[in-house]
Protein backbone atom coordinates (compact mmCIF):
# COMPACT_ATOMS: atom_id res chain seq x y z
CA MET A 1 -76.07 13.88 -79.39
CA SER A 2 -79.29 15.28 -80.29
CA ASP A 3 -80.38 13.19 -82.71
CA GLN A 4 -78.68 9.64 -82.75
CA ARG A 5 -79.73 9.02 -86.52
CA ASP A 6 -78.82 12.18 -88.12
CA PRO A 7 -75.75 12.00 -90.52
CA ALA A 8 -76.27 15.61 -91.85
CA PRO A 9 -74.12 16.71 -93.33
CA TYR A 10 -72.86 13.53 -95.04
CA ASP A 11 -75.03 11.87 -97.45
CA ALA A 12 -73.14 8.93 -98.03
CA LEU A 13 -70.15 6.69 -96.50
CA LEU A 14 -67.29 5.17 -98.54
CA LEU A 15 -65.50 2.16 -97.35
CA LEU A 16 -62.01 2.44 -98.51
CA SER A 17 -59.53 -0.58 -98.62
CA PHE A 18 -56.36 -2.00 -100.14
CA GLY A 19 -58.23 -4.60 -102.45
CA GLY A 20 -56.87 -7.67 -103.81
CA PRO A 21 -56.51 -10.22 -106.76
CA GLU A 22 -59.46 -12.44 -107.19
CA GLY A 23 -58.00 -14.95 -109.45
CA PRO A 24 -54.70 -16.10 -110.82
CA ASP A 25 -54.88 -13.79 -113.86
CA ASP A 26 -55.25 -10.68 -111.19
CA VAL A 27 -52.30 -11.27 -109.17
CA VAL A 28 -49.35 -9.87 -111.36
CA PRO A 29 -51.52 -6.69 -112.46
CA PHE A 30 -52.45 -6.24 -108.99
CA LEU A 31 -49.12 -6.18 -107.72
CA GLU A 32 -48.16 -3.92 -110.65
CA ASN A 33 -50.64 -1.35 -109.24
CA VAL A 34 -49.43 -1.73 -105.55
CA THR A 35 -45.58 -1.19 -106.72
CA ARG A 36 -46.22 1.29 -109.55
CA GLY A 37 -43.37 3.65 -109.84
CA ARG A 38 -40.88 1.79 -108.27
CA GLY A 39 -39.45 0.18 -111.15
CA ILE A 40 -39.86 -3.74 -109.94
CA PRO A 41 -39.42 -6.21 -112.94
CA LYS A 42 -42.39 -8.48 -113.59
CA GLU A 43 -40.58 -11.44 -112.85
CA ARG A 44 -39.91 -10.48 -109.42
CA LEU A 45 -43.81 -9.66 -108.99
CA LYS A 46 -44.48 -13.20 -110.07
CA GLU A 47 -41.93 -14.46 -107.37
CA VAL A 48 -43.86 -12.13 -104.78
CA GLY A 49 -47.05 -13.42 -106.12
CA GLN A 50 -46.43 -17.07 -105.00
CA HIS A 51 -48.00 -16.21 -101.84
CA TYR A 52 -51.32 -15.79 -103.56
CA PHE A 53 -50.79 -18.59 -105.91
CA LEU A 54 -50.77 -20.95 -103.05
CA PHE A 55 -54.45 -19.64 -102.31
CA GLY A 56 -55.71 -20.10 -106.04
CA GLY A 57 -54.41 -16.15 -106.53
CA VAL A 58 -57.38 -15.02 -104.60
CA SER A 59 -56.79 -12.46 -101.64
CA PRO A 60 -59.59 -13.07 -99.13
CA ILE A 61 -59.64 -9.07 -98.63
CA ASN A 62 -62.35 -8.45 -101.14
CA ASP A 63 -64.91 -10.76 -99.82
CA GLN A 64 -63.98 -9.42 -96.30
CA ASN A 65 -64.91 -6.12 -97.60
CA ARG A 66 -68.04 -7.41 -99.21
CA ALA A 67 -69.16 -8.95 -95.63
CA LEU A 68 -68.27 -5.82 -93.81
CA LEU A 69 -70.14 -3.85 -96.33
CA ALA A 70 -73.23 -5.79 -95.73
CA ALA A 71 -72.82 -5.40 -92.10
CA LEU A 72 -72.52 -1.67 -92.16
CA ARG A 73 -75.78 -1.57 -94.19
CA LYS A 74 -77.49 -3.77 -91.99
CA ASP A 75 -76.41 -2.06 -88.81
CA PHE A 76 -77.39 1.46 -90.63
CA ALA A 77 -80.79 0.27 -91.51
CA ASP A 78 -81.54 -1.72 -88.15
CA ALA A 79 -80.74 1.85 -86.36
CA GLY A 80 -82.71 3.82 -88.81
CA LEU A 81 -79.64 5.61 -90.16
CA ASP A 82 -80.63 6.51 -93.82
CA LEU A 83 -76.96 6.75 -95.05
CA PRO A 84 -75.90 4.87 -98.15
CA VAL A 85 -72.74 2.99 -98.01
CA TYR A 86 -70.29 2.74 -101.21
CA TRP A 87 -66.74 0.51 -101.50
CA GLY A 88 -63.78 1.42 -103.31
CA ASN A 89 -60.13 0.01 -103.28
CA ARG A 90 -56.64 1.51 -103.99
CA ASN A 91 -55.37 -1.26 -105.81
CA TRP A 92 -58.07 -3.42 -107.50
CA ALA A 93 -61.68 -3.25 -108.42
CA PRO A 94 -63.88 -1.55 -107.39
CA TYR A 95 -61.37 1.03 -107.90
CA LEU A 96 -61.47 4.22 -105.68
CA THR A 97 -62.01 6.59 -109.06
CA ASP A 98 -64.85 4.54 -110.50
CA THR A 99 -66.46 4.62 -107.05
CA LEU A 100 -66.02 8.42 -106.33
CA ARG A 101 -67.62 8.81 -109.93
CA GLU A 102 -70.42 6.49 -109.39
CA MET A 103 -71.07 8.41 -106.05
CA VAL A 104 -70.72 11.85 -107.76
CA ALA A 105 -73.30 10.57 -110.46
CA ASP A 106 -76.05 9.41 -107.40
CA GLY A 107 -75.62 12.95 -106.42
CA ARG A 108 -73.49 12.50 -103.37
CA ARG A 109 -71.67 15.72 -102.36
CA ARG A 110 -70.47 15.18 -98.75
CA ILE A 111 -68.74 11.92 -98.26
CA ALA A 112 -67.42 10.34 -94.79
CA VAL A 113 -64.77 7.78 -95.57
CA LEU A 114 -63.70 4.64 -93.34
CA ALA A 115 -60.20 3.40 -94.22
CA THR A 116 -59.69 -0.32 -93.33
CA SER A 117 -56.83 0.86 -91.16
CA ALA A 118 -56.86 1.52 -87.62
CA TYR A 119 -53.60 3.44 -86.94
CA ALA A 120 -51.58 6.31 -87.80
CA SER A 121 -48.76 5.63 -90.39
CA TYR A 122 -48.02 6.76 -94.13
CA SER A 123 -49.35 3.63 -95.47
CA GLY A 124 -52.32 3.44 -93.06
CA CYS A 125 -53.38 6.97 -93.44
CA ARG A 126 -51.55 9.43 -95.34
CA GLN A 127 -51.38 7.25 -98.64
CA TYR A 128 -55.23 6.73 -98.49
CA ARG A 129 -55.69 10.42 -98.44
CA GLU A 130 -53.09 10.69 -101.27
CA ASN A 131 -55.26 8.16 -103.36
CA LEU A 132 -58.30 10.30 -102.35
CA ALA A 133 -56.54 13.45 -103.82
CA ASP A 134 -55.54 11.40 -107.00
CA ALA A 135 -59.30 10.46 -107.73
CA LEU A 136 -60.66 13.85 -106.99
CA ALA A 137 -58.14 15.11 -109.40
CA VAL A 138 -59.45 12.93 -112.07
CA LEU A 139 -62.87 13.75 -111.65
CA GLU A 140 -61.96 17.53 -111.74
CA ALA A 141 -60.25 16.85 -114.91
CA GLU A 142 -63.31 15.07 -116.33
CA GLY A 143 -65.41 18.32 -115.08
CA LEU A 144 -67.53 16.40 -112.59
CA PRO A 145 -68.65 18.31 -109.53
CA LEU A 146 -66.30 17.45 -106.42
CA PRO A 147 -67.64 16.24 -103.51
CA ARG A 148 -66.23 17.21 -100.24
CA ILE A 149 -64.59 14.33 -98.37
CA ASP A 150 -63.78 13.62 -94.71
CA LYS A 151 -61.88 10.68 -93.32
CA LEU A 152 -63.20 9.48 -90.16
CA ARG A 153 -60.60 9.36 -87.15
CA HIS A 154 -58.54 6.37 -86.44
CA TYR A 155 -60.53 3.82 -84.59
CA PHE A 156 -57.94 1.57 -82.72
CA ASN A 157 -58.86 2.57 -79.23
CA HIS A 158 -63.06 2.42 -80.03
CA PRO A 159 -64.60 -0.33 -77.84
CA GLY A 160 -66.42 -1.59 -80.69
CA PHE A 161 -62.89 -2.40 -82.36
CA LEU A 162 -61.29 -3.48 -79.12
CA ARG A 163 -64.13 -5.86 -77.62
CA PRO A 164 -64.11 -8.30 -80.60
CA MET A 165 -60.41 -8.80 -80.26
CA VAL A 166 -60.48 -9.52 -76.57
CA ASP A 167 -62.90 -12.11 -77.31
CA GLY A 168 -60.69 -13.36 -79.97
CA VAL A 169 -58.05 -13.87 -77.42
CA LEU A 170 -60.28 -15.40 -74.87
CA LYS A 171 -61.44 -18.13 -77.64
CA ALA A 172 -57.85 -18.60 -78.75
CA LEU A 173 -56.63 -19.31 -75.03
CA SER A 174 -59.36 -21.75 -74.60
CA GLU A 175 -58.30 -23.75 -77.17
CA LEU A 176 -55.02 -24.55 -75.96
CA ASP A 177 -54.62 -27.43 -73.42
CA GLU A 178 -55.19 -26.69 -69.80
CA PRO A 179 -51.60 -27.59 -68.73
CA VAL A 180 -50.24 -24.80 -71.02
CA ARG A 181 -52.98 -22.10 -71.18
CA ALA A 182 -52.21 -19.93 -67.93
CA GLY A 183 -48.51 -19.64 -69.33
CA ALA A 184 -49.14 -18.82 -72.54
CA HIS A 185 -47.44 -15.76 -74.07
CA LEU A 186 -49.49 -13.31 -76.20
CA ALA A 187 -47.76 -12.06 -79.51
CA PHE A 188 -49.81 -8.99 -80.64
CA THR A 189 -48.52 -8.50 -84.42
CA THR A 190 -48.90 -5.79 -86.95
CA HIS A 191 -47.35 -5.02 -90.25
CA SER A 192 -43.84 -4.18 -89.92
CA ILE A 193 -43.09 -0.67 -91.52
CA PRO A 194 -39.67 1.09 -92.23
CA VAL A 195 -38.30 2.49 -88.72
CA SER A 196 -38.11 6.13 -90.41
CA ALA A 197 -42.03 5.75 -91.16
CA ALA A 198 -42.74 4.75 -87.70
CA ASP A 199 -40.61 7.33 -86.28
CA THR A 200 -42.78 10.09 -88.22
CA SER A 201 -46.03 8.75 -87.74
CA GLY A 202 -48.85 10.77 -86.40
CA PRO A 203 -48.83 14.51 -85.88
CA ALA A 204 -45.54 16.13 -85.73
CA GLU A 205 -45.38 16.44 -81.96
CA GLU A 206 -45.72 12.74 -81.76
CA HIS A 207 -42.72 12.08 -83.66
CA GLY A 208 -39.93 9.97 -82.15
CA ASP A 209 -38.93 6.75 -81.30
CA GLY A 210 -41.89 4.52 -83.10
CA GLY A 211 -44.17 7.49 -83.38
CA ALA A 212 -47.89 7.38 -82.85
CA TYR A 213 -47.82 3.90 -84.73
CA VAL A 214 -45.85 1.94 -82.15
CA GLU A 215 -47.80 3.99 -79.39
CA GLU A 216 -50.99 2.91 -80.52
CA HIS A 217 -50.16 -0.47 -81.12
CA LEU A 218 -49.24 -0.81 -77.48
CA ASP A 219 -51.95 1.01 -76.07
CA VAL A 220 -54.25 -1.56 -77.56
CA ALA A 221 -52.14 -4.50 -76.57
CA ARG A 222 -52.20 -3.29 -72.87
CA LEU A 223 -55.83 -2.76 -73.31
CA ILE A 224 -56.21 -6.42 -74.26
CA VAL A 225 -53.93 -7.68 -71.56
CA ASP A 226 -55.89 -5.98 -68.96
CA ALA A 227 -59.57 -7.07 -70.24
CA VAL A 228 -58.19 -10.61 -70.60
CA ARG A 229 -56.82 -10.62 -66.90
CA ASP A 230 -60.10 -9.24 -65.66
CA GLU A 231 -62.05 -12.06 -67.24
CA THR A 232 -59.76 -14.75 -66.48
CA GLY A 233 -57.47 -13.95 -63.37
CA VAL A 234 -54.62 -14.49 -65.39
CA GLU A 235 -52.20 -11.86 -66.68
CA HIS A 236 -50.27 -13.31 -69.86
CA PRO A 237 -46.68 -11.97 -70.51
CA TRP A 238 -46.86 -10.28 -74.11
CA GLN A 239 -44.82 -8.39 -76.80
CA LEU A 240 -45.56 -6.26 -79.68
CA VAL A 241 -44.04 -8.08 -82.44
CA TYR A 242 -43.99 -7.52 -86.67
CA GLN A 243 -44.68 -9.47 -89.57
CA SER A 244 -44.95 -8.80 -93.64
CA ARG A 245 -41.62 -7.12 -93.74
CA SER A 246 -40.69 -6.06 -97.60
CA GLY A 247 -38.38 -3.61 -99.43
CA ALA A 248 -34.71 -3.65 -99.51
CA PRO A 249 -32.68 -5.35 -96.66
CA HIS A 250 -30.44 -2.56 -96.04
CA ILE A 251 -33.05 -0.36 -94.79
CA PRO A 252 -34.20 -0.87 -90.96
CA TRP A 253 -37.70 -2.12 -90.54
CA LEU A 254 -39.52 -2.53 -87.14
CA GLU A 255 -38.48 -5.67 -85.25
CA PRO A 256 -38.67 -8.28 -83.80
CA ASP A 257 -40.49 -10.56 -86.55
CA ILE A 258 -43.07 -13.11 -85.37
CA CYS A 259 -41.19 -16.10 -86.53
CA ASP A 260 -37.79 -14.93 -84.80
CA HIS A 261 -39.94 -14.02 -81.72
CA LEU A 262 -41.56 -17.59 -81.75
CA GLU A 263 -38.10 -18.93 -81.82
CA GLU A 264 -36.96 -16.72 -78.74
CA LEU A 265 -39.96 -17.84 -76.78
CA HIS A 266 -39.29 -21.53 -77.45
CA GLY A 267 -35.84 -21.03 -76.17
CA ALA A 268 -37.04 -19.09 -73.21
CA GLY A 269 -39.15 -22.16 -72.24
CA ALA A 270 -42.65 -20.61 -73.30
CA PRO A 271 -45.34 -23.14 -72.74
CA ALA A 272 -47.55 -21.93 -75.73
CA VAL A 273 -48.35 -18.84 -77.80
CA VAL A 274 -51.41 -16.78 -78.90
CA MET A 275 -50.79 -14.65 -81.85
CA VAL A 276 -52.94 -11.61 -81.63
CA PRO A 277 -53.06 -9.75 -85.23
CA ILE A 278 -54.19 -6.53 -83.74
CA GLY A 279 -53.00 -4.48 -86.78
CA PHE A 280 -55.38 -5.83 -89.25
CA VAL A 281 -58.82 -5.22 -89.53
CA SER A 282 -59.86 -8.58 -91.43
CA ASP A 283 -58.04 -11.97 -91.90
CA HIS A 284 -56.69 -11.08 -95.10
CA MET A 285 -53.26 -12.29 -97.00
CA GLU A 286 -50.86 -11.21 -94.47
CA VAL A 287 -52.92 -12.87 -91.85
CA LEU A 288 -53.49 -15.95 -94.09
CA TYR A 289 -49.79 -16.50 -95.04
CA ASP A 290 -47.75 -14.71 -92.72
CA LEU A 291 -49.38 -16.18 -89.61
CA ASP A 292 -51.66 -19.09 -90.37
CA THR A 293 -48.86 -20.66 -92.76
CA GLU A 294 -45.61 -19.46 -92.19
CA ALA A 295 -45.55 -18.55 -88.37
CA THR A 296 -47.87 -21.59 -87.69
CA ALA A 297 -45.37 -23.76 -89.61
CA LYS A 298 -42.30 -22.18 -87.56
CA ALA A 299 -44.29 -23.06 -84.22
CA ALA A 300 -44.76 -26.40 -85.37
CA GLU A 301 -41.12 -27.14 -86.30
CA LEU A 302 -40.28 -25.80 -82.78
CA GLY A 303 -42.78 -27.96 -81.16
CA LEU A 304 -44.42 -24.94 -79.67
CA PRO A 305 -48.15 -24.82 -79.31
CA VAL A 306 -49.82 -21.83 -81.01
CA ARG A 307 -53.12 -20.49 -81.79
CA ARG A 308 -54.13 -17.28 -83.62
CA SER A 309 -56.76 -14.85 -82.37
CA ALA A 310 -59.62 -13.49 -84.72
CA THR A 311 -59.62 -10.29 -86.36
CA VAL A 312 -62.36 -8.09 -86.09
CA GLY A 313 -63.57 -8.60 -89.83
CA ALA A 314 -67.38 -7.99 -89.92
CA ASP A 315 -68.31 -8.14 -86.50
CA PRO A 316 -71.57 -6.32 -85.55
CA ARG A 317 -69.89 -4.59 -82.85
CA PHE A 318 -67.17 -3.01 -85.18
CA ALA A 319 -70.12 -2.09 -87.62
CA ALA A 320 -72.06 -0.32 -84.86
CA ALA A 321 -68.52 1.32 -83.84
CA VAL A 322 -68.59 2.79 -87.40
CA ARG A 323 -72.06 4.22 -87.27
CA ASP A 324 -70.99 5.90 -83.92
CA LEU A 325 -67.80 7.29 -85.70
CA VAL A 326 -69.98 8.59 -88.66
CA LEU A 327 -72.53 10.27 -86.28
CA GLU A 328 -69.86 11.63 -83.99
CA ARG A 329 -68.27 13.34 -86.59
CA ALA A 330 -71.41 14.48 -88.49
CA ALA A 331 -72.70 16.13 -85.10
CA THR A 332 -69.10 17.61 -84.85
CA GLU A 333 -69.44 19.12 -88.32
CA ARG A 334 -72.77 20.75 -87.09
CA GLY A 335 -70.99 22.42 -84.53
CA MET A 336 -72.11 20.09 -81.71
CA VAL A 337 -69.83 19.28 -78.59
CA VAL A 338 -69.80 15.64 -78.97
CA GLU A 339 -68.40 12.95 -76.31
CA ARG A 340 -65.93 10.80 -78.40
CA CYS A 341 -65.87 7.18 -77.29
CA ALA A 342 -62.28 6.00 -76.66
CA LEU A 343 -60.48 3.69 -74.44
CA GLY A 344 -57.03 3.56 -73.00
CA ALA A 345 -54.45 6.48 -72.43
CA LEU A 346 -54.10 7.98 -75.68
CA GLY A 347 -57.69 9.27 -76.01
CA PRO A 348 -59.75 9.83 -79.46
CA SER A 349 -57.67 10.60 -82.28
CA HIS A 350 -57.93 14.12 -84.34
CA ASP A 351 -60.60 14.28 -87.05
CA LEU A 352 -58.23 16.42 -89.27
CA CYS A 353 -54.97 15.14 -90.08
CA PRO A 354 -52.47 18.23 -89.34
CA VAL A 355 -49.71 19.40 -91.39
CA GLY A 356 -46.93 17.16 -91.11
CA CYS A 357 -48.71 14.25 -89.86
CA CYS A 358 -47.29 10.91 -91.45
CA PRO A 359 -45.30 12.84 -93.91
CA ALA A 360 -45.20 11.58 -97.52
CA ARG A 361 -42.02 9.83 -99.02
CA ALA A 362 -42.16 12.56 -101.65
CA GLU A 363 -44.40 15.76 -101.91
CA ARG A 364 -47.88 14.73 -103.06
CA PRO A 365 -51.41 16.34 -102.40
CA ALA A 366 -53.55 14.50 -100.15
CA ALA A 367 -57.10 15.34 -99.25
CA ALA A 368 -59.07 15.24 -96.04
CA GLY A 369 -56.41 16.90 -94.12
CA ALA A 370 -55.18 20.25 -93.05
CA ASP A 371 -52.98 20.40 -96.17
CA SER A 372 -55.77 19.28 -98.56
CA PRO A 373 -56.12 21.22 -101.61
CA TYR A 374 -59.43 20.35 -102.03
CA ALA A 375 -62.01 22.15 -99.38
């Protein structure tokens, strides 16, 4: 790039995340936001909310986003990048629509968006784009000027996202007793989604068995296994597994579940396991409960030594990777030819989601894609 600090045409970055409750009284209203339109009774939501109530009704995700927000602002300032960073959520305060309204009031007209989901899928990409379109529709109805919004590409294979996870695996392995360390299995975990959603994830040409969602996770797992082998001399056996399934039991979701996988490994005589949550940017509730609580308890019941490696969170290398993604996209928008940083077999992801990419369950407008109603 001719200028490593030029964010033009962008005048702001929006950190877009899921959101979570910050107290017991927030839990059911938060879950109502998440499940709106599905007709789930409040009593059922209270049952689902027990995971949150175990932790005082507080999801760690908002504090983790505050930490990432601070890391991004520090990295930008240290690098001389003059670009304000805002934060908005899909399902809890600060709400996306309120944040976009604030950004417009501050004069922001060209916004780059970083979603806290690294992979292609309906829930991890297109649904965020639908939320952006919904928010823009509200601003339009209020007569406010509409900013142009560009979502940054998927970053699952950016070294600034990968290297912190490699270091997390190395640290988790080092915490295992030496007699079981070399034979430890790596269980790479991500959020289970319906098989139908996985099969149609990514651009249409990538649809098929598992789609882009499974392919991207497998590529990340291989990259981490190779890096660990290069540094330790040991190639650990590994598998991609799933967690946090929800929804009707008759609908097929991606398997195997992490707890079932632990039982299988124990039965096969595995000496130890490191759970590697590659599908999650930070240690939010799915990691805190499904891995640190439920899966860890299953391992203890089996007598199977287990450790859990760290997610990327607010690691400075990830903040630097976001800066790289912003400047890369900015230079591209200015018509420059840019070398895109990506490791593994899949290469850098697309900037603009094509028509048919991660199709919606029902027809809804989505911003920041080839089918966007907003230029």
